[in-house]
XYZ file of C-alpha atoms in Angstrom:
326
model
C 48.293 38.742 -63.514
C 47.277 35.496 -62.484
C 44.257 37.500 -60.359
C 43.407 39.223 -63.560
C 43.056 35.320 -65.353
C 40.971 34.270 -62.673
C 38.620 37.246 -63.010
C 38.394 37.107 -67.028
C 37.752 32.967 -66.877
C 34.843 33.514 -64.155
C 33.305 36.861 -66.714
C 33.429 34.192 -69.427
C 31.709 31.552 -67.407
C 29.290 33.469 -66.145
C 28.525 34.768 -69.911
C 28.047 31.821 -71.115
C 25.478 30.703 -68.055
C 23.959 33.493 -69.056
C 23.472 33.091 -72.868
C 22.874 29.796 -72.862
C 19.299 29.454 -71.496
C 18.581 31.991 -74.362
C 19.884 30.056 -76.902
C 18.247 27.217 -75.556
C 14.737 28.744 -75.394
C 15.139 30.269 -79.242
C 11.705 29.402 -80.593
C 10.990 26.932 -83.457
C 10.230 28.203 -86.038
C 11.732 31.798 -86.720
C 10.529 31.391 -90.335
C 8.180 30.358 -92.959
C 8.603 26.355 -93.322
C 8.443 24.528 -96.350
C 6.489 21.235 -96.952
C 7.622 19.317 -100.158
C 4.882 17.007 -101.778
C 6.125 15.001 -104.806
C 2.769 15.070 -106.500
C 0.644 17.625 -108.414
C -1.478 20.232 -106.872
C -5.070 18.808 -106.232
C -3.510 15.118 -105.487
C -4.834 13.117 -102.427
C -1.277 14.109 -100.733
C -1.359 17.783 -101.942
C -4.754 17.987 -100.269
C -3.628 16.957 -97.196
C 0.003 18.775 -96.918
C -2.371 21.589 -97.393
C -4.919 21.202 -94.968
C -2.418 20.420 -92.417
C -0.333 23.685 -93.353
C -3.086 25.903 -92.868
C -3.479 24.119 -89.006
C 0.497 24.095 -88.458
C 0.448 27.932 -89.169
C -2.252 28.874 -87.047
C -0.385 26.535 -84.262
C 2.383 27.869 -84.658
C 2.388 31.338 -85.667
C 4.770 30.488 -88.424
C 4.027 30.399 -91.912
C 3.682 26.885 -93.596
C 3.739 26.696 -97.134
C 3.333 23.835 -99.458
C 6.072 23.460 -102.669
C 5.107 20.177 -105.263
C 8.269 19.142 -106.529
C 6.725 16.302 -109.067
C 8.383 13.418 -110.774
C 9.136 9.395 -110.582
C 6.359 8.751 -108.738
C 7.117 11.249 -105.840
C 10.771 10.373 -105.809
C 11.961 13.442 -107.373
C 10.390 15.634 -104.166
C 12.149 12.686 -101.567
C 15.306 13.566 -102.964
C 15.658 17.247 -102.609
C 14.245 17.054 -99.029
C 16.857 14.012 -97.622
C 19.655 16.782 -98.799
C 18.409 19.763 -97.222
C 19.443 21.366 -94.064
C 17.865 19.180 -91.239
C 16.967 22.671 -89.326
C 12.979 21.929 -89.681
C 12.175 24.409 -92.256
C 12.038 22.097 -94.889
C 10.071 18.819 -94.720
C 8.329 16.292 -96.851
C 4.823 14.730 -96.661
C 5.983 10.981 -97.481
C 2.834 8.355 -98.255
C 2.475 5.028 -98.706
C 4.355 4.886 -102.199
C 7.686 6.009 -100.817
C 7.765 2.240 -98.930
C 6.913 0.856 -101.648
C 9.097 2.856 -104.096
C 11.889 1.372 -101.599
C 11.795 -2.287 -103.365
C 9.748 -1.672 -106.605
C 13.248 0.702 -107.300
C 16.559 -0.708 -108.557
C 18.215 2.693 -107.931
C 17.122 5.608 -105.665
C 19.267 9.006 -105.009
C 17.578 8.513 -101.125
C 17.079 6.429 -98.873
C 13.510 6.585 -96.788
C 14.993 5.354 -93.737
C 18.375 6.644 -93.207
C 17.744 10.045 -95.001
C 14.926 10.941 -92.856
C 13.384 11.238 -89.308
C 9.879 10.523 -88.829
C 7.516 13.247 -87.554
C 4.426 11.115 -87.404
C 1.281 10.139 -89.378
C -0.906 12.537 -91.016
C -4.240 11.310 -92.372
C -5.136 7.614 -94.149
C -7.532 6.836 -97.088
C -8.771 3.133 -96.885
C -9.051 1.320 -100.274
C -12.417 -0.435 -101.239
C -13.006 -3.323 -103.595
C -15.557 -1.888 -106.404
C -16.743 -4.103 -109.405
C -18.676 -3.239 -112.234
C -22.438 -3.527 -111.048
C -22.875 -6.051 -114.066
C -20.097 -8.839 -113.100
C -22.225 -11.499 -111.412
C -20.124 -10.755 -107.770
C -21.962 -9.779 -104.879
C -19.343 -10.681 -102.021
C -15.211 -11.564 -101.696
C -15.679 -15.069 -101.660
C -17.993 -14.976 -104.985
C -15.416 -12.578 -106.633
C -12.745 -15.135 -105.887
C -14.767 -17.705 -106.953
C -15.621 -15.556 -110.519
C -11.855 -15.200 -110.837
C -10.794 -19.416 -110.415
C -13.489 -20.027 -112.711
C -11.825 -17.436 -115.365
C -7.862 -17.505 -114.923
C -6.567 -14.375 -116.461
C -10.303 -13.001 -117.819
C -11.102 -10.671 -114.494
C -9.750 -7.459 -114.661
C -8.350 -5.066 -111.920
C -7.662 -1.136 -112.522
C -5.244 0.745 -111.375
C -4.106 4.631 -110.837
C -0.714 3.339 -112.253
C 1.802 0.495 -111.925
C 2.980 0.504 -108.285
C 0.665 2.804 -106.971
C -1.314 1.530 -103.813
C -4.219 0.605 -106.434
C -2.056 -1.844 -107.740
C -0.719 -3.391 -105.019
C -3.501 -3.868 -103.223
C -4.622 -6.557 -105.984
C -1.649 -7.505 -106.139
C -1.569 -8.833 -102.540
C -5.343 -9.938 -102.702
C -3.602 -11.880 -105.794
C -0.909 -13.308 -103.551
C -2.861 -14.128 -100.839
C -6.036 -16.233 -102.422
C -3.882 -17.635 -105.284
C -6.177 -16.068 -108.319
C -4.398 -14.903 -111.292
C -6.345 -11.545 -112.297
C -5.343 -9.320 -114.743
C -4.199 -5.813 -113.703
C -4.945 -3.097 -116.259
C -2.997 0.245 -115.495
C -4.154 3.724 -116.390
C -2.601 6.675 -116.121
C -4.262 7.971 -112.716
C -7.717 7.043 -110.735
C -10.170 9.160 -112.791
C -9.846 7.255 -116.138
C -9.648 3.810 -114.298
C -12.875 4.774 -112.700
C -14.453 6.377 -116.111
C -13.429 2.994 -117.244
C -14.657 0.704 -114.361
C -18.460 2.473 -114.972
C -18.160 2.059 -118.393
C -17.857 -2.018 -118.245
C -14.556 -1.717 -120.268
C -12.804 -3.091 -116.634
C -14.265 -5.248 -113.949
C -13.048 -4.245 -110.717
C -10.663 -2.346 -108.735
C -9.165 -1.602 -105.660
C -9.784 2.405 -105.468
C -9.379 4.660 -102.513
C -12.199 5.330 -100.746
C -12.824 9.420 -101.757
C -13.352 8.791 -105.904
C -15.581 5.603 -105.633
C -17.978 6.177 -102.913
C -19.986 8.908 -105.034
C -20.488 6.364 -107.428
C -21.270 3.248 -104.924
C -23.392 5.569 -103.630
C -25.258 6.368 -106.933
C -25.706 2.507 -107.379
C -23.306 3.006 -110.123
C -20.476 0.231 -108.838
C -21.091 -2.063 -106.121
C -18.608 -2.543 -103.348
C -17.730 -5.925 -102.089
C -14.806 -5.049 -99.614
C -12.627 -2.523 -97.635
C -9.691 -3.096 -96.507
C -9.006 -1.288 -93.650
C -9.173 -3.674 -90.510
C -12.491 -1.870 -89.593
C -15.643 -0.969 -91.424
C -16.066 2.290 -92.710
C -19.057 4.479 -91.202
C -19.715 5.995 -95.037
C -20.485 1.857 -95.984
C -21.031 0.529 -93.015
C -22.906 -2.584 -94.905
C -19.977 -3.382 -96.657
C -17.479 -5.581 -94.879
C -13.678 -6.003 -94.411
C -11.802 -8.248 -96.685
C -10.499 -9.623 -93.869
C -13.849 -10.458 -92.042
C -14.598 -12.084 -95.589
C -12.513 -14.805 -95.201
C -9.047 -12.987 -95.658
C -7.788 -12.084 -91.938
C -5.079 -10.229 -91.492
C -5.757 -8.302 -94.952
C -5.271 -4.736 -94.226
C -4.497 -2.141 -97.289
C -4.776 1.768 -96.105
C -3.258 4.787 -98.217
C -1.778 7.010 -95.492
C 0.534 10.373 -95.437
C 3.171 11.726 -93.137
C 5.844 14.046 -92.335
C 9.244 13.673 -91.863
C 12.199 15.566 -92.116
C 15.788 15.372 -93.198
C 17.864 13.120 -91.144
C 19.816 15.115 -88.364
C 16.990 17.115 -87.426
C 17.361 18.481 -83.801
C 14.361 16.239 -80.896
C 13.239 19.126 -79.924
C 11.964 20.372 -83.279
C 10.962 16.726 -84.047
C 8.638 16.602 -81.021
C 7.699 20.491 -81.217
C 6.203 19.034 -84.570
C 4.756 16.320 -83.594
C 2.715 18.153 -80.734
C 1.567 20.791 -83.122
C 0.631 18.286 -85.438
C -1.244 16.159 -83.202
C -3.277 19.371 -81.402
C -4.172 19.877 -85.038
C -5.280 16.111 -85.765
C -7.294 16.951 -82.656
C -9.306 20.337 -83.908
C -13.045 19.812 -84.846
C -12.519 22.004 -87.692
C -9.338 19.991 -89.843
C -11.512 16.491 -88.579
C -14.498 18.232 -90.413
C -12.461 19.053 -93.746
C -11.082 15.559 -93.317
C -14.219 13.994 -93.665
C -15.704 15.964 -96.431
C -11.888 15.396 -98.095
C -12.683 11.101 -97.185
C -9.477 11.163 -94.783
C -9.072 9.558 -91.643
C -7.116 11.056 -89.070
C -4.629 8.568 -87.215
C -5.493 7.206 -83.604
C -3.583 8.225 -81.148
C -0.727 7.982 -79.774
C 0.831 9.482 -82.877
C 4.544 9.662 -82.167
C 7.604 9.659 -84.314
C 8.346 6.625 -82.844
C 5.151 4.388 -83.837
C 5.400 6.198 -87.235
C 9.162 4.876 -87.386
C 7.890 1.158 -86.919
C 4.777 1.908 -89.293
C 7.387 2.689 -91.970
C 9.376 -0.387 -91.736
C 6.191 -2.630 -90.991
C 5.161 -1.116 -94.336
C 8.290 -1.228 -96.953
C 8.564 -5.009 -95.566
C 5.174 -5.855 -96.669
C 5.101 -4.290 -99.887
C 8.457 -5.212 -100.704
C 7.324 -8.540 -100.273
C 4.393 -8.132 -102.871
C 6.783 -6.489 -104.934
C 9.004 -9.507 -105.478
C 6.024 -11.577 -105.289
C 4.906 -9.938 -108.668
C 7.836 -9.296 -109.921
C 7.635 -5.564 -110.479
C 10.161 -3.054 -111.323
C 9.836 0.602 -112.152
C 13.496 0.427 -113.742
């Protein structure tokens, strides 16, 4: 008998020494994966959940499919992703507004740190400063100038109250001391219709809906505030090299996934993402789209630090102004 236990202990062993290396090798993924945006189709972030879908799928010979889940300012979609199953097959492409969301909220059913593991950065838009071509400004220091001469006259458009729009005046606010009025509309294209129609002065607008009109002479632009200058107005200087240093506003996108998600699926992402950052063919749609792909290294780790770097700075701007969504 106590042969006959030694024999069935060393079958089992051996079993399981022989299963495990399969279970250990069982691909990622099996199945189609879902990507959650929490904006409308056509969006800057459905455009580039969707561009990066179509190069995730053809990585990784698994289906990719995009779902908008729409609502409080991409809250809604947040939510239903930090309680799914943190297997990798479903996962949201966060942006700039869930860090600021983070302090600009009294109450949220998530949280964007705890409820979620980075994956890593997927594209950024840089924001430039556009005036109406009939406000006497030519340059930063002349529009800062234009706005301590008229306390509370110069207006500054916005996609919306708390969007990146917004807060990038409001830290240009914060950090030259001008008190400028911030006008609100109810998404980019009528701030824009408005901003060429003289009915607003300026505005902070990403890059992609403003350039065809800089470039039309229709608006002039007088900043950008990414750190570097932009190759599509490459005569138009940083903020910060215009006598604001350190000023550095970029709209960017990423993907996480629900916290608990398994390294190895974490990092199997991450490579297939960043072989797809890498392709000629997403770079060209990119460009046409006015994104910038991230510089490498791209890891879930510097996209972890980018994410608290960023809902400390905003939530400083935020209690600067004293916003609040409810």
């Amino acid at each position: 008998m106590h042969t006959f236990s030694k024999r069935l202990a060393a079958a089992a062993a051996l079993a399981t020494v022989l299963t495990a290396p399969a279970l250990a090798a069982k691909p990622y993924p099996e199945r189609p994966v879902t990507l959650v945006v929490g904006y409308a189709a056509g969006g800057a972030t459905d455009i580039v959940a969707r561009l990066m879908a179509k190069s995730l799928t053809e990585e990784l010979g698994q289906t990719f499919v995009v779902e908008n889940k729409t609502g409080a300012n991409s809250n809604i979609g947040a939510e239903i992703v930090s309680r799914a199953a943190p297997d990798g097959y479903t996962l949201y492409v966060g942006s700039i507004a869930n860090t600021i969301n983070r302090t600009l909220y009294s109450q949220l059913n998530y949280d964007f740190v705890k409820g979620f593991e980075p994956v890593g950065l997927l594209a950024t838009i840089p924001n430039i400063l556009v005036v109406n071509p009939k406000l006497p400004v030519k340059t930063v220091q002349e529009y800062i100038a234009y706005a301590k001469k008229n306390p509370g006259k110069l207006t500054c458009a916005s996609s919306g109250s708390g969007s990146s729009i917004h807060l990038s005046c409001e830290l240009f606010k914060m950090q030259t001391g001008t008190d400028i009025l911030h006008v609100p509309y109810r998404g980019s294209g009528p701030a824009v219709a408005d901003l060429l129609g003289g009915q607003v002065d300026s505005m902070f607008d990403n890059l992609p809906s403003s350039l065809p009109h800089v470039q039309a002479d229709k608006l002039r632009a007088i900043g950008v505030t990414s750190p570097q200058r932009l190759d599509s107005v490459p005569g138009t200087p940083t903020l910060a090299e215009s006598g604001l240093p350190g000023f550095d506003v970029e709209s960017w996108f990423g993907l996480v996934a629900p916290a608990g998600t398994p390294k190895p699926v974490i990092d199997r992402l991450n490579q297939a993402m960043n072989k797809a950052l890498a392709d000629p063919a997403l770079q060209t749609s990119y460009k046409q789209a006015g994104f910038y792909a991230p510089q490498p290294p791209n890891s879930p780790e510097s996209f972890g630090r980018k994410i608290a770097s960023e809902i400390d700075k905003w939530g400083a701007v935020v209690k600067n102004a004293n916003l609040k969504a409810n």
